[in-house]
Coordinates of C-alpha atoms and ligand atoms in Angstrom, one line a residue:
X1 CA 0.0 0.0 0.0
X2 CA 1.4 3.4 -0.9
X3 CA 1.8 5.9 1.8
X4 CA -0.4 8.9 2.2
X5 CA 1.0 12.3 2.0
X6 CA 0.7 12.7 5.8
X7 CA 2.5 9.4 6.4
X8 CA 5.4 10.5 4.2
X9 CA 5.7 13.7 6.2
X10 CA 5.8 11.8 9.4
X11 CA 8.4 9.3 8.1
X12 CA 10.5 12.2 6.9
X13 CA 10.4 13.8 10.3
X14 CA 11.5 10.6 12.0
X15 CA 14.5 10.5 9.7
X16 CA 15.5 14.2 9.8
X17 CA 17.2 16.1 12.5
X18 CA 15.6 19.0 14.1
X19 CA 16.5 21.9 11.8
X20 CA 15.2 25.2 10.7
X21 CA 12.8 23.6 8.2
X22 CA 11.0 21.3 10.6
X23 CA 11.6 22.7 14.0
X24 CA 8.2 24.4 14.1
X25 CA 6.5 21.2 13.0
X26 CA 8.2 19.2 15.8
X27 CA 7.2 21.8 18.4
X28 CA 3.6 21.9 17.2
X29 CA 3.2 18.2 16.3
X30 CA 1.4 17.4 19.6
X31 CA -1.7 19.4 18.8
X32 CA -3.9 16.9 20.6
X33 CA -5.2 15.5 17.4
X34 CA -2.2 14.3 15.5
X35 CA -2.2 10.9 17.1
X36 CA -0.8 9.2 14.0
X37 CA 2.5 11.0 14.5
X38 CA 2.6 10.0 18.1
X39 CA 2.0 6.3 17.3
X40 CA 4.8 6.5 14.7
X41 CA 7.2 7.8 17.2
X42 CA 6.2 5.2 19.7
X43 CA 6.6 2.5 17.0
X44 CA 10.0 3.8 16.0
X45 CA 11.2 3.8 19.6
X46 CA 9.7 0.4 20.3
X47 CA 11.2 -1.2 17.2
X48 CA 14.7 -0.6 18.6
X49 CA 13.7 -2.3 21.8
X50 CA 12.2 -5.2 19.9
X51 CA 15.4 -5.4 17.8
X52 CA 17.1 -6.5 21.0
X53 CA 15.1 -9.7 20.5
X54 CA 14.9 -10.4 24.2
X55 CA 12.7 -13.3 25.5
X56 CA 14.2 -13.5 29.0
X57 CA 13.1 -11.9 32.2
X58 CA 15.8 -9.2 32.0
X59 CA 17.3 -7.2 29.2
X60 CA 20.9 -8.4 29.0
X61 CA 23.6 -6.1 30.2
X62 CA 27.4 -5.8 30.3
X63 CA 28.8 -4.4 33.4
X64 CA 29.8 -0.8 33.1
X65 CA 31.4 2.0 35.1
X66 CA 29.2 5.1 35.6
X67 CA 32.2 7.4 35.7
X68 CA 33.6 6.2 32.5
X69 CA 30.4 6.8 30.6
X70 CA 29.5 10.0 32.2
X71 CA 32.9 11.5 31.4
X72 CA 31.8 11.7 27.7
X73 CA 28.1 12.5 28.3
X74 CA 26.8 15.8 27.1
X75 CA 24.0 17.4 25.2
X76 CA 24.7 17.2 21.4
X77 CA 25.5 20.6 19.9
X78 CA 22.8 20.0 17.2
X79 CA 19.6 18.1 17.4
X80 CA 19.4 14.5 16.0
X81 CA 16.8 12.6 14.2
X82 CA 14.1 10.7 16.1
X83 CA 15.5 7.6 14.6
X84 CA 19.1 8.2 15.9
X85 CA 17.9 9.3 19.3
X86 CA 15.5 6.3 19.8
X87 CA 18.2 3.9 18.7
X88 CA 20.4 5.0 21.5
X89 CA 17.5 5.5 23.9
X90 CA 16.6 1.8 23.6
X91 CA 19.6 0.9 25.8
X92 CA 17.8 2.5 28.7
X93 CA 16.3 -0.9 29.4
X94 CA 19.5 -2.8 29.4
X95 CA 19.7 -4.7 32.7
X96 CA 16.0 -3.9 33.5
X97 CA 13.3 -6.5 34.2
X98 CA 11.0 -7.5 31.4
X99 CA 7.8 -8.5 33.2
X100 CA 6.3 -9.8 30.0
X101 CA 8.7 -12.7 30.1
X102 CA 7.4 -16.2 31.0
X103 CA 10.6 -16.4 33.1
X104 CA 9.8 -13.3 35.1
X105 CA 9.5 -14.3 38.7
X106 CA 11.4 -11.6 40.5
X107 CA 9.3 -9.8 43.0
X108 CA 6.0 -8.1 42.5
X109 CA 6.4 -6.6 39.1
X110 CA 3.2 -6.9 37.0
X111 CA 2.6 -6.5 33.4
X112 CA 0.3 -3.5 33.3
X113 CA -3.0 -3.6 31.5
X114 CA -2.9 -1.8 28.2
X115 CA -6.0 0.2 29.2
X116 CA -4.2 1.4 32.3
X117 CA -1.1 2.3 30.3
X118 CA -3.1 4.0 27.6
X119 CA -4.8 6.1 30.2
X120 CA -1.5 7.1 31.8
X121 CA 0.0 7.9 28.4
X122 CA -2.9 10.2 27.5
X123 CA -2.4 12.2 30.7
X124 CA 1.2 12.8 29.5
X125 CA 0.1 13.8 26.0
X126 CA -2.3 16.4 27.5
X127 CA 0.3 17.2 30.2
X128 CA -2.2 17.0 33.0
X129 CA -1.1 18.5 36.3
X130 CA -2.8 17.1 39.4
X131 CA -1.8 20.2 41.5
X132 CA -5.3 21.5 41.9
X133 CA -8.6 21.1 40.2
X134 CA -8.6 24.4 38.3
X135 CA -5.4 23.2 36.6
X136 CA -5.8 19.4 36.4
X137 CA -9.6 19.5 36.1
X138 CA -11.3 16.3 37.1
X139 CA -8.1 14.4 37.6
X140 CA -8.6 15.5 41.2
X141 CA -12.1 14.1 41.2
X142 CA -11.0 10.9 39.6
X143 CA -8.3 10.6 42.3
X144 CA -11.0 10.9 44.9
X145 CA -13.1 8.4 43.1
X146 CA -10.3 5.8 43.2
X147 CA -10.0 6.5 47.0
X148 CA -13.7 6.3 47.6
X149 CA -14.0 3.1 45.6
X150 CA -11.3 1.4 47.6
X151 CA -12.7 2.9 50.8
X152 CA -16.1 1.4 50.2
X153 CA -14.6 -2.1 50.0
X154 CA -13.8 -1.8 53.7
X155 CA -17.0 0.0 54.7
X156 CA -15.8 3.6 54.6
X157 CA -18.4 5.9 53.0
X158 CA -16.4 9.1 53.2
X159 CA -12.9 8.0 52.2
X160 CA -10.5 10.6 50.7
X161 CA -7.1 9.8 49.3
X162 CA -3.9 11.0 47.8
X163 CA -2.3 9.5 44.7
X164 CA 1.4 9.3 45.2
X165 CA 4.7 8.0 44.0
X166 CA 5.0 4.6 45.7
X167 CA 4.1 2.7 48.9
X168 CA 6.8 4.5 50.8
X169 CA 4.9 7.8 50.4
X170 CA 1.7 6.2 51.6
X171 CA 3.6 5.5 54.8
X172 CA 4.8 9.1 54.8
X173 CA 1.2 10.4 54.6
X174 CA 0.1 8.0 57.3
X175 CA 2.7 9.3 59.7
X176 CA 2.1 12.8 58.7
X177 CA -1.7 12.4 59.3
X178 CA -0.9 10.8 62.7
X179 CA 1.2 13.8 63.7
X180 CA -1.6 16.2 62.6
X181 CA -4.1 14.2 64.5
X182 CA -2.2 14.3 67.8
X183 CA -1.2 18.0 67.3
X184 CA -3.1 20.2 65.0
X185 CA -0.5 22.9 65.3
X186 CA 2.4 20.8 64.2
X187 CA 2.4 22.1 60.5
X188 CA 3.3 25.5 61.9
X189 CA 5.1 24.7 65.2
X190 CA 6.9 21.6 64.2
X191 CA 6.7 18.1 65.5
X192 CA 6.4 17.7 69.3
X193 CA 9.5 15.8 70.5
X194 CA 7.7 13.3 72.7
X195 CA 6.2 11.4 69.7
X196 CA 7.0 7.8 68.6
X197 CA 5.4 5.4 66.2
X198 CA 5.1 1.7 66.7
X199 CA 5.3 -0.9 64.0
X200 CA 5.9 -4.6 63.7
X201 CA 9.3 -6.1 63.2
X202 CA 8.2 -7.5 59.8
X203 CA 6.8 -4.2 58.5
X204 CA 8.4 -2.5 55.5
X205 CA 12.1 -1.5 55.8
X206 CA 11.4 2.0 54.5
X207 CA 9.6 3.1 57.7
X208 CA 12.7 4.3 59.5
X209 CA 13.8 6.2 56.5
X210 CA 10.3 7.7 56.2
X211 CA 10.4 8.9 59.8
X212 CA 13.8 10.3 59.1
X213 CA 12.6 12.2 56.0
X214 CA 9.6 13.5 58.0
X215 CA 11.9 15.1 60.5
X216 CA 10.7 12.8 63.3
X217 CA 13.9 10.8 63.3
X218 CA 14.5 7.1 62.5
X219 CA 14.9 6.3 66.2
X220 CA 11.3 7.3 66.8
X221 CA 10.2 4.3 64.9
X222 CA 9.9 1.5 67.5
X223 CA 9.7 -2.0 66.2
X224 CA 7.6 -4.4 68.1
X225 CA 9.2 -7.8 68.3
X226 CA 7.2 -10.7 67.0
X227 CA 7.7 -14.5 67.1
X228 CA 5.5 -15.8 64.4
X229 CA 4.6 -15.0 60.8
X230 CA 1.1 -14.2 62.2
X231 CA 1.7 -10.5 62.9
X232 CA 2.2 -8.8 66.2
X233 CA 0.5 -10.3 69.3
X234 CA -1.7 -8.1 71.5
X235 CA 0.7 -9.0 74.3
X236 CA 3.7 -7.6 72.6
X237 CA 1.9 -4.5 71.3
X238 CA 0.6 -3.7 74.8
X239 CA 4.0 -4.2 76.4
X240 CA 5.7 -1.9 73.9
X241 CA 2.9 0.7 74.2
X242 CA 3.1 0.7 78.0
X243 CA 6.9 1.0 77.9
X244 CA 6.6 4.1 75.8
X245 CA 4.0 5.6 78.2
X246 CA 6.4 5.0 81.0
X247 CA 9.2 6.7 78.9
X248 CA 6.8 9.7 78.8
X249 CA 6.3 9.3 75.0
X250 CA 3.1 9.6 73.1
X251 CA 2.4 6.9 70.5
X252 CA 1.3 9.0 67.5
X253 CA 0.7 6.0 65.2
X254 CA 0.7 2.3 65.0
X255 CA 1.6 1.2 61.5
X256 CA 0.3 -2.3 61.0
X257 CA 1.1 -4.9 58.4
X258 CA -1.5 -5.6 55.8
X259 CA 0.4 -8.2 53.9
X260 CA 4.1 -8.1 53.0
X261 CA 6.1 -9.5 50.1
X262 CA 7.4 -12.5 52.1
X263 CA 5.2 -14.6 54.4
X264 CA 2.4 -12.1 53.8
X265 CA 2.8 -10.8 57.3
X266 CA -0.5 -9.3 58.4
X267 CA -1.7 -8.0 61.7
X268 CA -5.1 -8.9 63.1
X269 CA -7.0 -5.6 62.8
X270 CA -9.5 -6.5 65.5
X271 CA -6.9 -7.6 68.0
X272 CA -4.9 -4.5 67.4
X273 CA -7.8 -2.2 67.8
X274 CA -9.0 -3.7 71.1
X275 CA -5.5 -3.9 72.5
X276 CA -4.9 -0.2 71.8
X277 CA -8.3 0.7 73.2
X278 CA -7.5 -1.2 76.4
X279 CA -4.3 0.7 76.9
X280 CA -5.9 4.0 76.1
X281 CA -8.6 3.3 78.7
X282 CA -6.4 1.9 81.3
X283 CA -3.9 4.8 81.2
X284 CA -6.7 7.4 80.6
X285 CA -4.8 8.7 77.6
X286 CA -6.1 11.9 76.2
X287 CA -5.4 10.7 72.6
X288 CA -6.0 7.6 70.6
X289 CA -3.1 6.5 68.4
X290 CA -3.6 6.8 64.7
X291 CA -4.0 3.4 63.1
X292 CA -2.7 2.7 59.6
X293 CA -2.8 -0.6 57.8
X294 CA 0.0 -0.9 55.3
X295 CA -2.1 -2.8 52.8
X296 CA -0.2 -1.8 49.7
X297 CA -0.3 -5.5 48.8
X298 CA -3.2 -6.7 51.0
X299 CA -5.7 -4.3 49.5
X300 CA -6.4 -6.9 46.8
X301 CA -8.0 -9.1 49.6
X302 CA -10.4 -6.3 50.4
X303 CA -12.4 -7.3 47.4
X304 CA -13.3 -10.5 49.3
X305 CA -14.3 -8.9 52.6
X306 CA -17.5 -10.3 54.0
X307 CA -17.5 -13.3 51.5
X308 CA -18.2 -16.6 53.0
X309 CA -15.9 -19.6 52.5
X310 CA -18.5 -21.2 50.2
X311 CA -18.6 -18.1 48.0
X312 CA -14.8 -18.0 47.8
X313 CA -14.7 -21.7 47.1
X314 CA -17.2 -21.3 44.2
X315 CA -14.6 -19.0 42.6
X316 CA -11.5 -21.1 43.1
X317 CA -12.3 -24.7 43.4
X318 CA -9.1 -25.0 45.4
X319 CA -9.5 -25.6 49.1
X320 CA -6.1 -24.3 50.0
X321 CA -6.7 -21.0 48.2
X322 CA -10.1 -20.6 49.8
X323 CA -8.6 -21.3 53.3
X324 CA -5.8 -18.8 52.8
X325 CA -8.1 -16.0 51.5
X326 CA -10.5 -16.7 54.3
X327 CA -7.8 -16.3 57.0
X328 CA -6.6 -13.0 55.5
X329 CA -10.1 -11.5 55.3
X330 CA -10.7 -12.5 58.9
X331 CA -7.6 -10.6 59.9
X332 CA -8.8 -7.5 57.9
X333 CA -12.4 -7.5 59.0
X334 CA -12.0 -4.6 61.4
X335 CA -9.9 -2.4 59.2
X336 CA -12.9 0.0 59.1
X337 CA -11.8 1.1 62.6
X338 CA -8.4 2.1 61.3
X339 CA -7.7 5.7 60.1
X340 CA -6.1 4.8 56.8
X341 CA -5.0 2.1 54.4
X342 CA -2.8 2.1 51.3
X343 CA -2.8 0.6 47.8
X344 CA 0.1 0.0 45.4
X345 CA -1.6 -0.4 42.0
X346 CA 1.8 -0.9 40.5
X347 CA 2.3 -4.0 42.6
X348 CA -0.9 -6.0 42.3
X349 CA -3.3 -3.7 40.6
X350 CA -2.2 -4.2 37.0
X351 CA -1.1 -0.6 36.6
X352 CA 2.3 0.9 35.5
X353 CA 4.5 2.8 38.0
X354 CA 3.8 4.7 40.0
X355 CA 0.2 4.4 41.1
X356 CA 0.0 4.3 44.8
X357 CA -2.8 5.6 46.9
X358 CA -2.9 6.7 50.5
X359 CA -6.6 6.3 51.6
X360 CA -8.0 7.8 54.7
X361 CA -11.4 7.3 56.5
X362 CA -12.0 11.0 56.4
X363 CA -10.6 14.1 54.8
X364 CA -8.6 15.5 57.7
X365 CA -5.3 15.4 55.8
X366 CA -6.9 17.4 53.0
X367 CA -8.5 20.0 55.2
X368 CA -5.7 20.2 57.7
X369 CA -7.9 18.7 60.4
X370 CA -9.4 22.1 61.1
X371 CA -12.8 21.7 62.8
X372 CA -15.1 23.7 60.5
X373 CA -13.1 23.0 57.3
X374 CA -14.0 19.4 57.7
X375 CA -17.7 20.1 57.4
X376 CA -17.7 22.4 54.4
X377 CA -18.8 20.9 51.1
X378 CA -16.0 20.8 48.5
X379 CA -16.9 22.0 45.0
X380 CA -14.9 22.4 41.9
X381 CA -12.2 25.0 42.6
X382 CA -12.0 24.1 46.3
X383 CA -9.4 21.3 46.2
X384 CA -5.8 22.6 46.2
X385 CA -3.8 19.4 46.4
X386 CA -0.5 21.3 46.7
X387 CA -1.7 22.4 50.2
X388 CA -1.5 18.8 51.4
X389 CA 0.7 16.8 49.0
X390 CA 4.5 16.4 49.2
X391 CA 4.8 17.6 45.6
X392 CA 3.6 20.8 44.1
X393 CA 3.2 19.8 40.4
X394 CA 2.0 16.2 40.4
X395 CA 1.4 13.8 37.5
X396 CA -2.0 12.3 37.1
X397 CA -0.7 9.2 35.4
X398 CA -1.3 7.1 38.5
X399 CA -4.8 8.4 39.0
X400 CA -5.6 7.7 35.3
X401 CA -4.3 4.2 35.2
X402 CA -5.8 3.2 38.6
X403 CA -9.2 4.6 37.7
X404 CA -9.3 2.8 34.4
X405 CA -8.0 -0.5 35.8
X406 CA -10.6 -0.4 38.6
X407 CA -13.3 0.2 36.1
X408 CA -12.1 -2.3 33.6
X409 CA -11.8 -5.2 36.1
X410 CA -14.4 -4.3 38.7
X411 CA -14.5 -6.1 42.0
X412 CA -15.0 -9.5 40.4
X413 CA -12.1 -8.9 38.0
X414 CA -9.7 -8.3 40.9
X415 CA -11.0 -11.3 42.8
X416 CA -10.3 -13.4 39.8
X417 CA -6.8 -11.8 39.5
X418 CA -5.9 -12.8 43.0
X419 CA -7.2 -16.3 42.5
X420 CA -5.2 -16.6 39.3
X421 CA -2.0 -15.5 41.1
X422 CA -2.6 -18.0 43.9
X423 CA -3.4 -20.7 41.3
X424 CA -0.2 -20.1 39.3
X425 CA 1.7 -20.4 42.6
X426 CA 0.1 -23.7 43.5
X427 CA 1.0 -25.1 40.1
X428 CA 4.7 -24.2 40.5
X429 CA 4.7 -25.6 44.0
X430 CA 3.3 -28.9 42.6
X431 CA 6.0 -29.0 40.0
X432 CA 8.7 -28.3 42.6
X433 CA 7.4 -31.1 44.8
X434 CA 7.9 -33.5 41.9
X435 CA 11.7 -33.1 42.1
X436 CA 13.3 -34.2 45.3
X437 CA 16.1 -31.7 45.2
X438 CA 13.6 -29.0 46.1
X439 CA 11.9 -28.3 49.4
X440 CA 9.2 -25.7 49.9
X441 CA 9.9 -23.6 53.0
X442 CA 6.8 -21.4 53.2
X443 CA 3.7 -23.7 52.9
X444 CA 2.2 -21.6 55.6
X445 CA 2.4 -18.3 53.8
X446 CA -0.9 -16.7 52.9
X447 CA 0.6 -15.0 49.8
X448 CA 1.5 -16.5 46.5
X449 CA 5.3 -16.2 46.8
X450 CA 7.2 -19.5 46.9
X451 CA 10.3 -19.9 49.1
X452 CA 12.2 -23.1 48.5
X453 CA 15.5 -24.6 49.3
X454 CA 17.7 -26.7 47.0
X455 CA 19.7 -29.7 48.0
X456 CA 22.9 -29.7 46.0
X457 CA 23.3 -33.4 46.2
X458 CA 26.4 -33.8 44.1
X459 CA 28.3 -31.1 46.1
X460 CA 27.1 -32.6 49.3
X461 CA 28.6 -35.9 48.5
X462 CA 31.8 -34.4 47.3
X463 CA 32.3 -31.8 50.1
X464 CA 31.0 -33.9 53.0
X465 CA 31.5 -31.9 56.3
X466 CA 32.7 -28.9 54.3
X467 CA 29.3 -28.5 52.7
X468 CA 28.0 -25.1 53.6
X469 CA 24.4 -24.9 52.4
X470 CA 24.1 -21.1 52.7
X471 CA 27.4 -20.4 50.9
X472 CA 26.4 -22.8 48.1
X473 CA 23.0 -21.2 47.8
X474 CA 24.5 -17.7 47.4
X475 CA 27.0 -18.9 44.8
X476 CA 24.2 -20.6 42.9
X477 CA 22.2 -17.4 43.0
X478 CA 25.2 -15.5 41.7
X479 CA 25.6 -18.0 38.9
X480 CA 21.9 -17.7 37.9
X481 CA 21.9 -13.9 37.9
X482 CA 25.1 -13.8 35.9
X483 CA 23.7 -16.2 33.3
X484 CA 20.5 -14.1 33.0
X485 CA 22.5 -10.9 32.6
X486 CA 24.4 -12.5 29.8
X487 CA 21.0 -13.1 28.1
X488 CA 20.2 -16.7 29.1
X489 CA 16.5 -17.4 29.4
X490 CA 16.2 -18.7 33.0
X491 CA 13.6 -18.0 35.7
X492 CA 15.0 -14.9 37.4
X493 CA 14.2 -16.0 40.9
X494 CA 15.8 -14.5 43.9
X495 CA 17.2 -15.3 47.4
X496 CA 16.3 -14.6 51.0
X497 CA 19.1 -15.0 53.5
X498 CA 18.3 -16.8 56.7
X499 CA 14.6 -17.0 56.1
X500 CA 12.5 -16.4 59.2
X501 CA 15.6 -15.4 61.3
X502 CA 13.7 -12.3 62.4
X503 CA 11.2 -14.5 64.2
X504 CA 14.0 -16.7 65.6
X505 CA 13.2 -19.6 63.3
X506 CA 16.2 -19.3 61.0
X507 CA 15.5 -21.9 58.2
X508 CA 18.7 -21.0 56.3
X509 CA 18.7 -19.4 52.9
X510 CA 15.7 -19.8 50.6
X511 CA 15.1 -19.0 47.0
X512 CA 12.0 -16.9 46.0
X513 CA 9.7 -17.4 43.1
X514 CA 7.4 -14.5 42.8
X515 CA 5.2 -15.3 39.9
X516 CA 2.9 -12.6 38.6
X517 CA 1.7 -14.6 35.7
X518 CA -2.0 -15.1 35.2
X519 CA -3.2 -18.4 33.8
X520 CA 0.1 -20.3 34.1
X521 CA -0.6 -23.9 33.1
X522 CA 1.0 -27.0 34.5
X523 CA 3.2 -27.5 31.5
X524 CA 4.8 -24.0 31.9
X525 CA 5.2 -24.6 35.6
X526 CA 7.0 -27.8 35.0
X527 CA 9.2 -26.2 32.4
X528 CA 10.1 -23.4 34.8
X529 CA 11.1 -25.9 37.5
X530 CA 13.0 -28.1 35.1
X531 CA 15.0 -25.1 33.9
X532 CA 16.0 -24.5 37.5
X533 CA 16.9 -28.1 38.1
X534 CA 19.0 -28.2 35.0
X535 CA 20.8 -25.1 36.1
X536 CA 21.5 -26.8 39.5
X537 CA 23.2 -29.7 37.7
X538 CA 25.1 -27.4 35.4
X539 CA 26.2 -25.3 38.4
X540 CA 27.3 -28.4 40.3
X541 CA 29.3 -29.6 37.4
X542 CA 31.1 -26.3 37.0
X543 CA 31.9 -26.2 40.7
X544 CA 33.2 -29.7 40.6
X545 CA 35.4 -29.2 37.6
X546 CA 36.8 -26.0 39.0
X547 CA 35.3 -23.6 36.4
X548 CA 33.3 -21.8 39.2
X549 CA 34.2 -21.0 42.7
X550 CA 31.9 -20.4 45.7
X551 CA 31.1 -16.8 46.5
X552 CA 28.9 -14.8 48.8
X553 CA 26.3 -12.4 47.4
X554 CA 25.6 -9.1 48.9
X555 CA 21.9 -8.1 48.8
X556 CA 20.2 -4.8 48.9
X557 CA 17.0 -4.4 50.8
X558 CA 14.2 -4.6 48.1
X559 CA 13.1 -8.1 49.1
X560 CA 12.0 -8.7 52.6
Ligands
PLP601 C1 6.5 -2.4 48.5 C2 6.0 -2.0 49.8 C3 6.2 -0.8 50.3 C4 6.9 0.3 49.5 O1 6.3 0.5 48.3 P1 7.0 1.2 47.1 O2 5.9 1.3 46.1 O3 8.2 0.4 46.7 O4 7.4 2.6 47.5 C5 5.7 -0.5 51.6 N1 5.1 -1.4 52.3 C6 4.9 -2.7 51.8 C7 4.2 -3.7 52.7 C8 5.4 -3.0 50.6 O5 5.3 -4.3 50.1

């Protein structure tokens, strides 16, 4: 088919540098209607990524030195063609995860829905700014609709929320709200120095840093010890609370776990609430600590709240999945008594980064907790997000993708999604159980992550007493990651050192499969497992013939 005149112009523009002839065209191309040209640019950029021909879970990468590359990095004196620029641009993904891969099992990285991604992209084309409604229009309303919709799942009729750049910021808003609740003058006068926050040992590692960024100080984040994967006990919570009262501290907030990446640590909302109430009454405190449930992962279970086991079973046909969902919703059933919750749509909401929401039972954080302000009706023109958000200018991409995803899937769609994730995990577990070198270490987890250990039989025989399971596991992980970076298609699973050491049940190192694939079949599950077992044998051979040596791996925080 011959090209239309318009298409020829577009092609020419992709192949010519910005110059006096076309500069105006380039500046004006995004007139809001000329979508063809945008699609062409997208295709051009995407082709260079496709040219890499990657099937694996990571775009291959050669190690590099930042300083060496940056020494020669500068703006070009003259503009280049789209073609040239996109060709170089494609390398931006080298070393990055490719969630679309069947081998992608590294942490909670979803493949976002096209609808959600399209919505976010449009917000960028129209350059929407969620700073206030008179700038960003209804993006502020849609933000509140997302918050209200999630709020309703837990029985809040007046929820308000803030779209933000990640789960860490939801923790920031929770603590900020807590400080505002205990001292309404704090925005002007600063944070009182007798405040602490309590949280479980297993809660997210970013909490201390969040306290530090808030100016509260990392030391004000008190971790409550726990001795099971079940969340904090009333006993431990009460003891820690009383200790703080004796230290003349006020507990501004209790940040509870609403599901974590490993072991799906979740606190029992009803037990927490009644334990806190008991202490408040017993010590006649003139405040009630702010309660936040860090449900950035666990929010997905809210879609099942109030469902009976039979109703869940009707959707899954899998007793173990029903049982696990049922335990979680029982723990979450009193979340309506909390002050806020959080959602990471970029984790398990099928949205692209970043699409997190801090969601509060009322609108105190929006109105600054001022008495009368809280009663006023808010109309178009009244919401000035910059007065309560960390940012001033703020993208509405997260709002757009979350809103569209919630509408596209509905409650039943997200229920189905959770069940799919749990089912894929069951299939992989079955496949692992078929090979006797693998042992599953976290059967009790309520989430869909799989932690397993590997018995390196050949090395065990050869090394005898010198066999160091943890060292060998680390070396194996290093070997796998290296193979993947070279471009080999292997499941990119990960490692947890000294699994459950934090609850004094050190089970040694474990490997983590975090499968986000929907509809994984038994055959694919078996293939994934057999790739791992083949890699085990290959690794053992290379160690035994001296090609590889044992090494420790250092790990950064992101998996916990
Ligand atoms: C991932 C996670 C966070 C942090 O979220 P980001 O989106 O990475 O900022 C906080 N809490 C829990 C429980 C998490 O799993």
